[in-house]
Each structure stands twice: as structure tokens, then as C-alpha cells.
């Protein structure tokens, strides 16, 4: 007979495992099915390993440029094997932590590939989960009252441009490079492409980015994207925008040679490696969706605002439903789904309340509407912009690159968007998240007392700048 549960979650990435903990905390009997490792993309092939490599690259760059602090460092070199070891150690430590959290929450973890079955002898409705166990033992049947699909996403490749794992890599492969290439072409200048570009440039790899749209980090405020492109170029990164790689003109030899098409021009460039960072596709295959009435749109599972699919007892959260494919979005969606199962009347998630971060050098962080989006939505907008050059702590830190821009509704002083580029802005953005949550006005932000000297002063200064009253600029 199948094991019965209140909730069974398919996939133990950030979305799945956080949802499992929330469900267990609420007293629901909970199981999670994972075919690889709990922690999923974010822990094993995403957020954590990439940030670990970025940190090592930043330390290398800072040590090489320490002279302006009055410190001379000689013999600074990269031991890339050790860089990778450090990354692995951090991932393993967190991996153990997540496994312990599953035990602490008394969550049953089934290691294997889960599939949703249709109506069966066990249940008149779809939703029984069959787990093909990793250890080869007999399939296990789970009978949940509610299913949550959290199977995540995988790197996309282009129809005619496939990764071979050697010369042409996905982000999964690039994170595990054994040695640094001398040069790399990064196809796709979104968050993942830009983070790799920044990290590899700091490690002195010759980097070229080819981006299809007119800006790096499409979706960010254009002022931010332009500034980012400028600073990357100043660091030697070559950037082609409004450009694409012709998949029919790829030549592999000692390295890879590609033809970039930009405004009717063809430019041939070569590098040791190519990284494909052209987006992620939802993992909807081989999970039994054909046994359900679940709707798919553009390759992603369709849900309502409480993450219920067309079958009301089957929810889907995280990267598998598309939208903003971020770890903190996946986990928050899972929490909302559990609150909905419990009839707690959760508030639907408002996408303008979700912070987005890119951990390049300089970092980029934003929340809410860009200036253009706000204008397109009919708001009459006032903006304030302050450079890190006018912030004392930035000078002390030796890093004055970047600025903060606030987008405010002229009619009622509501904060519509905050856009930041510079050192540590992925930390600073949380003040804006709280301000958005409690519906703070621009005046309230400008009246918030920030400590001095602190990088966070830039938020208060930018709020004053909206009224033309910034103190230091
Ligand atoms: P996933 O984390 O992908 O987890 C899905 C899990 O389901 C996997 O463990 C998979 O093995 C399992 N699974 C799939 N099918 C089955 C099945 N049939 N049976 C059992 N198990 C199954 N986001 C951020 O917010 N911040 C960042 O800094 C950041 N950096 C990133 C860097 C990189 C290089 C990449 C690739 C991504 C990054 N992301 C970042 C995105 C983030 O990793 C994802 O948004 C997040 O992991 C999505 O969580 P999820 O639970 O939906 O899916």
C-alpha cells in the first residue's frame, strides 16, 4: 500500500526544501522526492558555487590593486584548484545543513525520480506519486492529499548551438572548470552571463559577451545596464549588443571560432571556450504531466496566483512555472502554496516587491518598476540619482563606482522602483524591499536616519535627490 501524506513535493531545490520545512512546521505530514541532491540548482550548480568563485576572483583583483591602500602585495597568483576546493567545501557544508534540516523537520526524503500517476487503484484522482528509487529498490508509491511540483529548470541551449561540455559549455560545466581558459565568448548577457564575465575578467581571462538585446541585463533600468556595460568595458571585457552568434558558422579546432552578426556586419572571433548562458528551461519532462490536466504555456506549468495548477490539489512553484527564476521567489511561492492549502488566505506575491540581484563587480540590485516601465504604465514620475562618489564610506572602501536611482510617483510620493549599481548593493537593496513592503513614501525614506559613514547613506541621499535636496551632491 502507498504511504499517505498531506503534502508530497517533487524536487528538493530551494523551492522544494523550504516548502517542505514550512509544511512540516504547520503540522502537515510531508515527503519530498529528489532524484539528485537536496538543495537543487541554487546550492549545487547556481547561487552558492557561482558566488564562491566570484568572491575568490574579487579577492585576487583587490590584492593586485592594493597599492592605493598603501599595501604592496607581491607574488599574488591564482591557485584555481584551491579556488574550486573552497567552493566545493562551502557547497558540502550547506548540503549537510539542508539534509539535517530535513531530518529535524521529520520530513521523509525519497531519493529517486518521481512521476505523477493518473487515477489508479489507490486514488480516483491523479496525484499518486511513483518514485523510481535511486538505489534500484522497488518503486515506492506515495499517496498525497496535495502535490507540489518544484522540479526547477536546466540550462537552455540553442537549437543549432549545443553544449559539448568541452569547448562549448553550459553554466553547470563552467562552474566546474578545472583550469581557467585564456579566453572565453559568453553567449547571453543576462544575470548568469554577466556574473561569469565579471568573475573571469577578474581572473584575467579575455572575455567577450554577445547579447541579443540592446542592453546587458535586459529588464534592468537602462541607466544601470549602460553603466554596467561601461564599467565592464573599462575592465577589458568586449561587449556586443544587438548581436547574435551564427550557429552555422562555428568552427572548432584548438579553440572555438564563432561569427557574430551585428547590424548586418559579420565579425569572426575566437576563444578557448564558449559559455552558453541563454536562459533556462523548465523541467516538465518525464514527471507524469501527461497523466494530469495540467496546462503548459511556453514550456512552463500554468498556475493561478496561489500556485494551483488546473488540478486544484496539484501546485507548482519555482523555476518550473517560469516568471522570475530566482531562489527567493521559488521559496516564497512554496510558502504561499502551503498557506493556501491551510486556508490561511495568503496575500498573492506582488512582482514589484521582489528584489533582483546580480553579483558582478560592480553589483546590480533593483526592486520595482524601471523609469521606463513606470512611464509606460502611465505614472508621472520623478527620479533622484546619487553617485557613490559622494558617499564617504565608498571613498574609504576605495570603491566609488556606481549610483542609486529612485523612481517615485510624482502624484503621491510612492516609491515605484529602486535601482542600484555599485559595491554591496545586493545588501543595500533590502532597505528598499522593506520600504516597498510597508508602503513607505519617498519622504519617509529621506527622513530615515542612516548611520555615518555607511554605504546605506546613498539610499537617504537619493530620496533627497528626488526633491533636488541631496546634501552631498
Ligand atoms: P531547482 O533548484 O532547480 O530544484 C529542482 C530540483 O528538482 C532539483 O534538485 C532536481 O534534481 C529535482 N527534480 C527534478 N525533476 C525531478 C523528478 N522528476 N523527481 C525528483 N526530483 C526531481 N537565484 C538567486 O535567487 N540568486 C542567485 O544568486 C542565483 N544565482 C544563480 C547562478 C546560476 C549559475 C544559476 C544556474 C542559477 C542561479 N539562480 C540564482 C537561480 C536559482 O538557482 C533558481 O531560481 C532556484 O534554484 C530555483 O529553485 P527551484 O526549487 O524552483 O528549482
Short mmCIF file of C-alpha atoms and ligand atoms in Angstrom, two decimals:
data_model
loop_
_atom_site.label_atom_id
_atom_site.label_comp_id
_atom_site.label_asym_id
_atom_site.label_seq_id
_atom_site.Cartn_x
_atom_site.Cartn_y
_atom_site.Cartn_z
CA UNK A 1 0.00 0.00 0.00
CA UNK A 2 1.21 3.56 -0.69
CA UNK A 3 2.43 5.84 2.09
CA UNK A 4 -0.10 8.59 2.78
CA UNK A 5 0.91 12.23 3.22
CA UNK A 6 -0.73 15.64 3.47
CA UNK A 7 1.88 17.02 1.06
CA UNK A 8 4.38 15.44 -1.32
CA UNK A 9 6.87 17.74 -3.01
CA UNK A 10 8.56 16.77 -6.24
CA UNK A 11 12.07 18.27 -6.25
CA UNK A 12 14.17 19.45 -3.30
CA UNK A 13 15.71 22.65 -4.66
CA UNK A 14 15.37 25.92 -2.75
CA UNK A 15 11.68 25.98 -3.64
CA UNK A 16 11.00 22.38 -2.66
CA UNK A 17 13.00 22.08 0.55
CA UNK A 18 11.83 25.40 2.02
CA UNK A 19 8.24 24.43 1.19
CA UNK A 20 8.76 21.08 2.94
CA UNK A 21 10.04 22.81 6.09
CA UNK A 22 7.11 25.23 6.09
CA UNK A 23 4.62 22.35 5.61
CA UNK A 24 6.19 20.33 8.44
CA UNK A 25 6.24 23.39 10.74
CA UNK A 26 2.50 23.71 10.14
CA UNK A 27 1.96 20.11 11.22
CA UNK A 28 1.37 18.61 7.77
CA UNK A 29 2.79 15.15 7.12
CA UNK A 30 5.34 15.85 4.42
CA UNK A 31 7.54 13.94 2.00
CA UNK A 32 9.94 15.22 -0.61
CA UNK A 33 11.24 13.34 -3.65
CA UNK A 34 14.66 14.25 -5.05
CA UNK A 35 16.44 12.48 -7.87
CA UNK A 36 19.79 14.17 -7.33
CA UNK A 37 20.80 16.15 -4.24
CA UNK A 38 18.67 18.16 -1.81
CA UNK A 39 19.50 21.82 -2.30
CA UNK A 40 18.96 21.68 -6.07
CA UNK A 41 20.32 24.18 -8.56
CA UNK A 42 20.92 27.09 -6.19
CA UNK A 43 23.10 25.09 -3.82
CA UNK A 44 24.90 22.76 -6.24
CA UNK A 45 25.08 24.49 -9.64
CA UNK A 46 23.77 28.01 -9.10
CA UNK A 47 23.81 30.76 -6.49
CA UNK A 48 26.28 29.33 -3.99
CA UNK A 49 29.07 27.93 -6.20
CA UNK A 50 28.93 30.97 -8.50
CA UNK A 51 29.18 33.41 -5.59
CA UNK A 52 32.07 31.46 -4.11
CA UNK A 53 34.03 31.76 -7.39
CA UNK A 54 33.10 35.44 -7.64
CA UNK A 55 34.43 36.06 -4.13
CA UNK A 56 37.79 34.41 -4.93
CA UNK A 57 38.04 36.48 -8.11
CA UNK A 58 37.29 39.66 -6.17
CA UNK A 59 39.95 38.87 -3.56
CA UNK A 60 42.51 38.31 -6.35
CA UNK A 61 41.60 41.58 -8.02
CA UNK A 62 41.73 43.51 -4.72
CA UNK A 63 45.10 42.07 -3.79
CA UNK A 64 46.56 43.01 -7.15
CA UNK A 65 45.23 46.52 -6.76
CA UNK A 66 46.05 47.02 -3.09
CA UNK A 67 48.70 49.67 -3.68
CA UNK A 68 46.28 52.57 -3.38
CA UNK A 69 45.57 51.38 0.19
CA UNK A 70 49.29 51.74 0.89
CA UNK A 71 49.75 47.99 0.82
CA UNK A 72 52.11 46.28 -1.55
CA UNK A 73 51.41 42.64 -2.24
CA UNK A 74 53.90 40.69 -4.28
CA UNK A 75 53.72 37.22 -5.75
CA UNK A 76 49.91 37.24 -5.88
CA UNK A 77 48.70 34.37 -8.04
CA UNK A 78 45.59 32.29 -8.61
CA UNK A 79 45.63 28.65 -7.48
CA UNK A 80 42.49 27.73 -9.36
CA UNK A 81 42.38 24.19 -7.96
CA UNK A 82 42.21 25.68 -4.46
CA UNK A 83 39.58 28.17 -5.58
CA UNK A 84 37.46 25.20 -6.68
CA UNK A 85 38.20 23.29 -3.46
CA UNK A 86 36.98 26.23 -1.38
CA UNK A 87 33.80 26.39 -3.46
CA UNK A 88 33.22 22.66 -3.00
CA UNK A 89 33.74 22.90 0.76
CA UNK A 90 31.11 25.64 1.09
CA UNK A 91 28.62 23.67 -1.02
CA UNK A 92 29.22 20.49 1.01
CA UNK A 93 28.78 22.34 4.31
CA UNK A 94 25.47 23.81 3.20
CA UNK A 95 24.42 20.46 1.67
CA UNK A 96 24.90 18.78 5.03
CA UNK A 97 22.93 21.60 6.62
CA UNK A 98 19.94 21.09 4.31
CA UNK A 99 19.99 17.32 4.94
CA UNK A 100 19.97 17.99 8.68
CA UNK A 101 17.06 20.39 8.29
CA UNK A 102 15.08 17.61 6.55
CA UNK A 103 15.79 15.29 9.49
CA UNK A 104 14.99 17.95 12.08
CA UNK A 105 11.66 18.68 10.37
CA UNK A 106 10.84 14.94 10.26
CA UNK A 107 10.42 15.23 6.51
CA UNK A 108 10.61 11.93 4.66
CA UNK A 109 13.12 12.23 1.82
CA UNK A 110 12.76 9.73 -1.03
CA UNK A 111 15.87 9.56 -3.20
CA UNK A 112 14.73 8.84 -6.71
CA UNK A 113 12.88 10.05 -9.79
CA UNK A 114 9.25 10.95 -9.07
CA UNK A 115 6.39 10.82 -11.54
CA UNK A 116 2.74 11.77 -11.15
CA UNK A 117 0.27 8.99 -11.94
CA UNK A 118 -3.27 9.37 -13.21
CA UNK A 119 -6.27 7.89 -11.39
CA UNK A 120 -5.34 4.45 -10.09
CA UNK A 121 -6.49 1.71 -7.77
CA UNK A 122 -5.15 3.88 -4.96
CA UNK A 123 -6.94 7.11 -5.86
CA UNK A 124 -9.76 8.19 -8.18
CA UNK A 125 -7.88 11.38 -8.98
CA UNK A 126 -4.41 11.98 -10.38
CA UNK A 127 -1.61 12.74 -7.98
CA UNK A 128 -0.30 9.45 -6.70
CA UNK A 129 3.49 9.70 -6.95
CA UNK A 130 5.58 6.80 -8.12
CA UNK A 131 9.24 7.02 -7.12
CA UNK A 132 11.82 5.10 -9.09
CA UNK A 133 14.32 4.68 -6.28
CA UNK A 134 17.92 5.69 -6.89
CA UNK A 135 19.23 2.59 -5.11
CA UNK A 136 17.39 0.33 -7.55
CA UNK A 137 14.93 -0.97 -4.95
CA UNK A 138 11.28 -1.46 -5.87
CA UNK A 139 9.31 1.66 -6.88
CA UNK A 140 7.69 3.41 -3.91
CA UNK A 141 4.11 4.75 -4.14
CA UNK A 142 3.14 7.91 -2.27
CA UNK A 143 -0.47 8.99 -1.84
CA UNK A 144 -0.63 12.72 -1.08
CA UNK A 145 -3.63 14.95 -0.42
CA UNK A 146 -1.65 17.71 -2.17
CA UNK A 147 1.25 17.62 -4.60
CA UNK A 148 3.71 20.44 -5.10
CA UNK A 149 5.78 20.29 -8.28
CA UNK A 150 9.13 22.02 -7.72
CA UNK A 151 11.26 20.33 -10.36
CA UNK A 152 13.13 23.51 -11.30
CA UNK A 153 14.92 24.23 -14.55
CA UNK A 154 18.01 23.30 -16.57
CA UNK A 155 20.33 25.33 -18.79
CA UNK A 156 18.86 26.05 -22.22
CA UNK A 157 20.95 25.51 -25.29
CA UNK A 158 20.13 26.89 -28.73
CA UNK A 159 18.59 24.63 -31.38
CA UNK A 160 21.73 24.65 -33.51
CA UNK A 161 24.23 25.51 -30.84
CA UNK A 162 24.59 22.68 -28.36
CA UNK A 163 26.97 22.38 -25.47
CA UNK A 164 29.60 19.66 -25.81
CA UNK A 165 30.86 20.10 -22.26
CA UNK A 166 34.37 20.75 -23.53
CA UNK A 167 34.66 23.74 -25.84
CA UNK A 168 31.04 24.84 -25.63
CA UNK A 169 29.77 24.81 -22.05
CA UNK A 170 26.62 25.42 -20.04
CA UNK A 171 26.86 27.21 -16.68
CA UNK A 172 26.89 23.79 -14.95
CA UNK A 173 30.09 22.86 -16.78
CA UNK A 174 31.65 26.31 -16.47
CA UNK A 175 31.30 26.20 -12.68
CA UNK A 176 33.43 23.06 -12.64
CA UNK A 177 36.27 24.20 -14.90
CA UNK A 178 39.49 22.57 -13.77
CA UNK A 179 41.62 25.37 -15.12
CA UNK A 180 40.99 28.89 -16.32
CA UNK A 181 40.79 29.34 -20.09
CA UNK A 182 42.83 32.16 -21.62
CA UNK A 183 39.76 33.49 -23.41
CA UNK A 184 36.01 32.92 -23.48
CA UNK A 185 33.00 34.01 -25.51
CA UNK A 186 29.86 34.29 -23.39
CA UNK A 187 26.66 34.00 -25.41
CA UNK A 188 23.95 35.80 -23.41
CA UNK A 189 24.44 38.90 -21.27
CA UNK A 190 21.75 38.20 -18.66
CA UNK A 191 22.49 37.69 -14.96
CA UNK A 192 24.38 34.40 -15.34
CA UNK A 193 26.42 35.61 -18.33
CA UNK A 194 27.35 38.88 -16.64
CA UNK A 195 28.36 37.18 -13.39
CA UNK A 196 30.64 34.76 -15.26
CA UNK A 197 32.04 37.65 -17.33
CA UNK A 198 32.88 39.66 -14.23
CA UNK A 199 34.40 36.71 -12.39
CA UNK A 200 36.51 35.54 -15.34
CA UNK A 201 37.66 39.08 -16.16
CA UNK A 202 38.88 39.43 -12.55
CA UNK A 203 40.80 36.19 -13.09
CA UNK A 204 42.39 37.87 -16.16
CA UNK A 205 40.57 35.77 -18.74
CA UNK A 206 39.94 37.60 -22.01
CA UNK A 207 36.11 37.87 -22.07
CA UNK A 208 33.69 38.70 -24.88
CA UNK A 209 29.92 38.91 -24.30
CA UNK A 210 27.45 38.58 -27.16
CA UNK A 211 23.95 39.76 -26.19
CA UNK A 212 20.90 39.58 -28.42
CA UNK A 213 19.08 42.60 -26.98
CA UNK A 214 20.26 46.21 -26.89
CA UNK A 215 21.40 46.08 -23.26
CA UNK A 216 23.16 43.80 -20.82
CA UNK A 217 20.82 42.60 -18.07
CA UNK A 218 17.67 43.20 -20.12
CA UNK A 219 14.88 44.11 -17.70
CA UNK A 220 17.04 46.33 -15.51
CA UNK A 221 16.74 50.12 -15.76
CA UNK A 222 18.61 51.21 -18.90
CA UNK A 223 20.80 53.68 -16.97
CA UNK A 224 22.03 50.75 -14.89
CA UNK A 225 22.65 48.48 -17.89
CA UNK A 226 24.58 51.19 -19.70
CA UNK A 227 26.73 51.92 -16.66
CA UNK A 228 27.41 48.22 -16.17
CA UNK A 229 28.47 47.81 -19.80
CA UNK A 230 30.79 50.81 -19.48
CA UNK A 231 32.49 49.50 -16.35
CA UNK A 232 32.90 46.00 -17.79
CA UNK A 233 34.39 47.51 -20.94
CA UNK A 234 36.74 49.63 -18.83
CA UNK A 235 37.93 46.37 -17.31
CA UNK A 236 38.67 44.98 -20.76
CA UNK A 237 35.50 42.95 -21.39
CA UNK A 238 34.34 43.21 -25.01
CA UNK A 239 30.58 43.57 -25.33
CA UNK A 240 28.49 43.10 -28.47
CA UNK A 241 24.82 44.07 -28.03
CA UNK A 242 22.04 43.73 -30.65
CA UNK A 243 24.14 40.79 -31.77
CA UNK A 244 23.94 37.06 -32.11
CA UNK A 245 26.17 34.12 -32.85
CA UNK A 246 25.52 32.37 -36.15
CA UNK A 247 25.26 28.68 -35.16
CA UNK A 248 26.09 27.55 -38.69
CA UNK A 249 29.46 29.26 -38.66
CA UNK A 250 31.06 27.71 -35.62
CA UNK A 251 34.46 26.19 -36.12
CA UNK A 252 36.15 24.03 -33.54
CA UNK A 253 39.87 23.45 -33.59
CA UNK A 254 42.31 24.19 -30.80
CA UNK A 255 39.66 26.65 -29.58
CA UNK A 256 36.32 27.81 -30.96
CA UNK A 257 35.75 30.38 -33.63
CA UNK A 258 32.30 32.00 -33.96
CA UNK A 259 30.73 34.54 -36.26
CA UNK A 260 28.95 37.38 -34.51
CA UNK A 261 26.24 39.08 -36.52
CA UNK A 262 25.65 42.69 -35.56
CA UNK A 263 23.77 45.24 -37.66
CA UNK A 264 24.37 43.42 -40.96
CA UNK A 265 28.04 43.07 -40.10
CA UNK A 266 29.76 39.75 -39.54
CA UNK A 267 32.65 39.64 -37.11
CA UNK A 268 34.65 36.47 -36.60
CA UNK A 269 36.02 35.99 -33.09
CA UNK A 270 37.87 33.11 -31.48
CA UNK A 271 38.39 31.93 -27.93
CA UNK A 272 39.41 28.85 -25.97
CA UNK A 273 35.84 28.27 -24.78
CA UNK A 274 32.26 29.35 -25.32
CA UNK A 275 29.76 29.64 -22.46
CA UNK A 276 26.08 29.42 -23.36
CA UNK A 277 24.04 31.47 -20.89
CA UNK A 278 20.88 31.90 -22.92
CA UNK A 279 18.28 31.18 -20.27
CA UNK A 280 16.81 28.15 -18.51
CA UNK A 281 14.08 25.73 -19.50
CA UNK A 282 11.53 24.40 -17.04
CA UNK A 283 11.90 20.73 -16.07
CA UNK A 284 8.49 19.48 -17.19
CA UNK A 285 9.59 16.34 -18.97
CA UNK A 286 9.20 12.84 -17.58
CA UNK A 287 7.32 13.90 -14.45
CA UNK A 288 3.97 12.44 -15.49
CA UNK A 289 2.20 15.64 -16.57
CA UNK A 290 0.54 13.66 -19.37
CA UNK A 291 -1.44 11.84 -16.64
CA UNK A 292 -2.96 15.13 -15.46
CA UNK A 293 -4.96 18.04 -16.85
CA UNK A 294 -2.14 20.47 -16.01
CA UNK A 295 -1.78 23.24 -18.55
CA UNK A 296 1.56 24.19 -20.10
CA UNK A 297 2.32 27.56 -21.64
CA UNK A 298 5.61 28.44 -23.29
CA UNK A 299 7.22 25.38 -21.74
CA UNK A 300 6.18 26.21 -18.16
CA UNK A 301 3.41 24.95 -15.86
CA UNK A 302 0.49 27.37 -15.65
CA UNK A 303 -0.81 28.21 -12.16
CA UNK A 304 -3.08 30.74 -10.50
CA UNK A 305 -1.77 33.32 -8.01
CA UNK A 306 -1.76 30.70 -5.23
CA UNK A 307 0.29 28.32 -7.43
CA UNK A 308 -2.55 25.86 -8.02
CA UNK A 309 -2.43 24.19 -11.41
CA UNK A 310 -5.57 23.31 -13.34
CA UNK A 311 -5.87 20.38 -10.94
CA UNK A 312 -6.55 22.23 -7.69
CA UNK A 313 -4.73 19.73 -5.44
CA UNK A 314 -1.56 19.92 -7.58
CA UNK A 315 0.50 23.06 -7.07
CA UNK A 316 3.65 24.13 -8.92
CA UNK A 317 6.29 26.61 -7.73
CA UNK A 318 9.72 27.95 -8.61
CA UNK A 319 11.58 27.82 -11.89
CA UNK A 320 9.19 25.22 -13.33
CA UNK A 321 6.47 27.89 -13.61
CA UNK A 322 8.80 30.44 -15.27
CA UNK A 323 8.49 34.10 -14.30
CA UNK A 324 11.35 35.42 -12.20
CA UNK A 325 13.60 32.38 -11.89
CA UNK A 326 15.19 33.22 -8.54
CA UNK A 327 15.77 31.17 -5.41
CA UNK A 328 13.95 33.58 -3.07
CA UNK A 329 10.99 33.63 -5.45
CA UNK A 330 10.80 29.81 -5.53
CA UNK A 331 10.78 29.54 -1.74
CA UNK A 332 8.25 32.34 -1.25
CA UNK A 333 5.93 30.76 -3.81
CA UNK A 334 6.14 27.47 -1.89
CA UNK A 335 5.28 29.20 1.39
CA UNK A 336 2.29 30.87 -0.28
CA UNK A 337 1.15 27.49 -1.64
CA UNK A 338 1.27 25.89 1.82
CA UNK A 339 -0.61 28.84 3.35
CA UNK A 340 -3.23 28.35 0.63
CA UNK A 341 -3.52 24.63 1.34
CA UNK A 342 -4.08 25.55 5.01
CA UNK A 343 -6.74 28.16 4.10
CA UNK A 344 -4.62 30.91 5.64
CA UNK A 345 -5.68 33.36 2.88
CA UNK A 346 -2.14 34.31 1.83
CA UNK A 347 -1.50 37.56 0.01
CA UNK A 348 -0.55 36.87 -3.62
CA UNK A 349 3.07 37.76 -4.34
CA UNK A 350 3.48 41.16 -5.98
CA UNK A 351 6.34 41.00 -8.52
CA UNK A 352 7.23 44.65 -7.83
CA UNK A 353 8.19 43.58 -4.29
CA UNK A 354 10.81 41.08 -5.43
CA UNK A 355 14.46 42.20 -5.31
CA UNK A 356 16.69 41.12 -8.21
CA UNK A 357 20.44 40.93 -7.77
CA UNK A 358 23.47 40.39 -9.99
CA UNK A 359 26.69 39.68 -8.13
CA UNK A 360 29.09 41.07 -10.73
CA UNK A 361 31.68 43.76 -9.98
CA UNK A 362 30.04 46.26 -9.67
CA UNK A 363 26.96 44.54 -8.25
CA UNK A 364 23.49 45.37 -9.53
CA UNK A 365 20.32 45.29 -7.43
CA UNK A 366 16.83 46.53 -8.07
CA UNK A 367 13.22 46.34 -6.98
CA UNK A 368 10.01 47.58 -8.55
CA UNK A 369 9.49 49.44 -11.78
CA UNK A 370 12.19 50.87 -14.00
CA UNK A 371 11.73 54.50 -15.06
CA UNK A 372 10.55 53.37 -18.49
CA UNK A 373 8.11 50.78 -17.09
CA UNK A 374 6.65 53.36 -14.73
CA UNK A 375 6.17 55.82 -17.59
CA UNK A 376 4.66 53.12 -19.82
CA UNK A 377 2.20 52.30 -17.02
CA UNK A 378 1.03 55.92 -17.04
CA UNK A 379 2.69 57.14 -13.83
CA UNK A 380 4.04 60.64 -13.80
CA UNK A 381 7.48 60.05 -12.45
CA UNK A 382 10.16 61.94 -10.56
CA UNK A 383 13.62 60.44 -10.11
CA UNK A 384 16.64 61.01 -7.88
CA UNK A 385 20.13 59.78 -8.63
CA UNK A 386 23.20 59.86 -6.40
CA UNK A 387 26.68 58.58 -7.20
CA UNK A 388 28.76 56.55 -4.77
CA UNK A 389 31.45 59.21 -5.33
CA UNK A 390 29.57 61.44 -2.90
CA UNK A 391 29.41 58.78 -0.17
CA UNK A 392 32.31 58.95 2.30
CA UNK A 393 32.32 55.23 3.12
CA UNK A 394 32.64 54.38 -0.59
CA UNK A 395 35.77 56.51 -0.76
CA UNK A 396 37.11 54.84 2.38
CA UNK A 397 36.41 51.44 0.80
CA UNK A 398 38.25 52.54 -2.35
CA UNK A 399 35.23 51.75 -4.49
CA UNK A 400 33.19 54.69 -5.74
CA UNK A 401 31.85 53.04 -8.86
CA UNK A 402 28.08 53.24 -9.45
CA UNK A 403 24.98 55.03 -8.25
CA UNK A 404 21.48 54.67 -6.84
CA UNK A 405 18.39 55.80 -8.68
CA UNK A 406 14.93 56.13 -7.15
CA UNK A 407 11.78 56.21 -9.26
CA UNK A 408 8.92 57.91 -7.41
CA UNK A 409 5.27 58.61 -8.24
CA UNK A 410 5.01 62.39 -8.56
CA UNK A 411 1.34 62.40 -7.58
CA UNK A 412 1.53 60.68 -4.18
CA UNK A 413 5.27 60.30 -3.38
CA UNK A 414 5.02 56.46 -3.58
CA UNK A 415 8.23 54.59 -4.20
CA UNK A 416 7.87 52.83 -7.57
CA UNK A 417 11.38 51.47 -8.06
CA UNK A 418 14.91 51.45 -6.70
CA UNK A 419 17.86 50.70 -8.98
CA UNK A 420 21.39 50.35 -7.70
CA UNK A 421 24.79 49.61 -9.15
CA UNK A 422 27.93 49.50 -7.03
CA UNK A 423 29.72 47.67 -4.29
CA UNK A 424 27.48 45.81 -1.79
CA UNK A 425 24.23 46.99 -3.39
CA UNK A 426 22.90 43.41 -3.14
CA UNK A 427 22.87 44.05 0.63
CA UNK A 428 21.65 47.66 0.42
CA UNK A 429 18.57 46.75 -1.63
CA UNK A 430 16.88 45.17 1.41
CA UNK A 431 16.12 48.62 2.81
CA UNK A 432 14.17 49.30 -0.37
CA UNK A 433 12.39 45.93 -0.05
CA UNK A 434 11.20 46.83 3.43
CA UNK A 435 10.24 50.34 2.29
CA UNK A 436 8.14 48.83 -0.52
CA UNK A 437 6.53 46.29 1.83
CA UNK A 438 5.39 48.91 4.34
CA UNK A 439 4.48 51.30 1.53
CA UNK A 440 6.92 53.96 2.70
CA UNK A 441 6.83 57.27 0.85
CA UNK A 442 9.91 58.91 -0.58
CA UNK A 443 9.69 61.46 2.24
CA UNK A 444 9.82 58.68 4.84
CA UNK A 445 12.92 57.21 3.20
CA UNK A 446 14.62 60.61 3.17
CA UNK A 447 13.77 61.05 6.87
CA UNK A 448 15.14 57.63 7.83
CA UNK A 449 18.33 58.20 9.83
CA UNK A 450 21.22 56.35 8.22
CA UNK A 451 24.47 55.81 10.13
CA UNK A 452 27.56 57.72 9.04
CA UNK A 453 29.81 56.73 7.43
CA UNK A 454 27.89 53.93 5.69
CA UNK A 455 27.16 52.94 2.11
CA UNK A 456 23.47 52.89 3.06
CA UNK A 457 23.55 56.68 3.24
CA UNK A 458 23.15 56.58 -0.51
CA UNK A 459 19.51 55.50 -0.15
CA UNK A 460 18.59 58.50 2.00
CA UNK A 461 20.60 60.82 -0.26
CA UNK A 462 18.85 59.50 -3.37
CA UNK A 463 15.46 60.11 -1.70
CA UNK A 464 16.54 63.71 -1.00
CA UNK A 465 17.82 64.00 -4.59
CA UNK A 466 14.29 63.23 -5.83
CA UNK A 467 13.32 66.64 -4.35
CA UNK A 468 16.56 68.27 -5.50
CA UNK A 469 17.73 68.41 -1.86
CA UNK A 470 20.62 65.93 -1.68
CA UNK A 471 23.15 67.11 0.90
CA UNK A 472 26.37 65.73 -0.53
CA UNK A 473 25.86 66.01 -4.26
P1 LIG B 1 15.81 23.81 -8.54
O1 LIG B 1 16.73 24.46 -7.58
O2 LIG B 1 16.26 23.64 -9.94
O3 LIG B 1 15.46 22.39 -7.91
C1 LIG B 1 14.71 21.43 -8.59
C2 LIG B 1 15.07 20.07 -8.01
O4 LIG B 1 14.14 19.13 -8.51
C3 LIG B 1 16.45 19.58 -8.43
O5 LIG B 1 17.18 19.23 -7.29
C4 LIG B 1 16.16 18.38 -9.32
O6 LIG B 1 17.14 17.36 -9.20
C5 LIG B 1 14.82 17.92 -8.77
N1 LIG B 1 14.00 17.15 -9.71
C6 LIG B 1 13.67 17.48 -10.98
N2 LIG B 1 12.85 16.56 -11.51
C7 LIG B 1 12.65 15.62 -10.56
C8 LIG B 1 11.90 14.42 -10.51
N3 LIG B 1 11.16 14.00 -11.54
N4 LIG B 1 11.93 13.69 -9.37
C9 LIG B 1 12.67 14.10 -8.31
N5 LIG B 1 13.39 15.23 -8.31
C10 LIG B 1 13.38 15.98 -9.41
N6 LIG B 1 18.92 32.71 -7.92
C11 LIG B 1 19.01 33.65 -6.97
O7 LIG B 1 17.99 34.00 -6.36
N7 LIG B 1 20.21 34.22 -6.64
C12 LIG B 1 21.36 33.90 -7.28
O8 LIG B 1 22.42 34.44 -6.97
C13 LIG B 1 21.30 32.91 -8.30
N8 LIG B 1 22.41 32.53 -8.96
C14 LIG B 1 22.34 31.56 -9.92
C15 LIG B 1 23.50 31.21 -10.59
C16 LIG B 1 23.46 30.24 -11.57
C17 LIG B 1 24.73 29.85 -12.28
C18 LIG B 1 22.23 29.57 -11.85
C19 LIG B 1 22.17 28.47 -12.87
C20 LIG B 1 21.07 29.93 -11.19
C21 LIG B 1 21.11 30.93 -10.22
N9 LIG B 1 19.95 31.34 -9.55
C22 LIG B 1 20.03 32.32 -8.60
C23 LIG B 1 18.63 30.75 -9.84
C24 LIG B 1 18.24 29.73 -8.76
O9 LIG B 1 19.25 28.75 -8.67
C25 LIG B 1 16.91 29.09 -9.12
O10 LIG B 1 15.94 30.11 -9.32
C26 LIG B 1 16.42 28.20 -7.99
O11 LIG B 1 17.33 27.17 -7.75
C27 LIG B 1 15.05 27.59 -8.35
O12 LIG B 1 14.65 26.72 -7.35
P2 LIG B 1 13.63 25.54 -7.65
O13 LIG B 1 13.38 24.89 -6.32
O14 LIG B 1 12.49 26.02 -8.43
O15 LIG B 1 14.42 24.53 -8.63
#
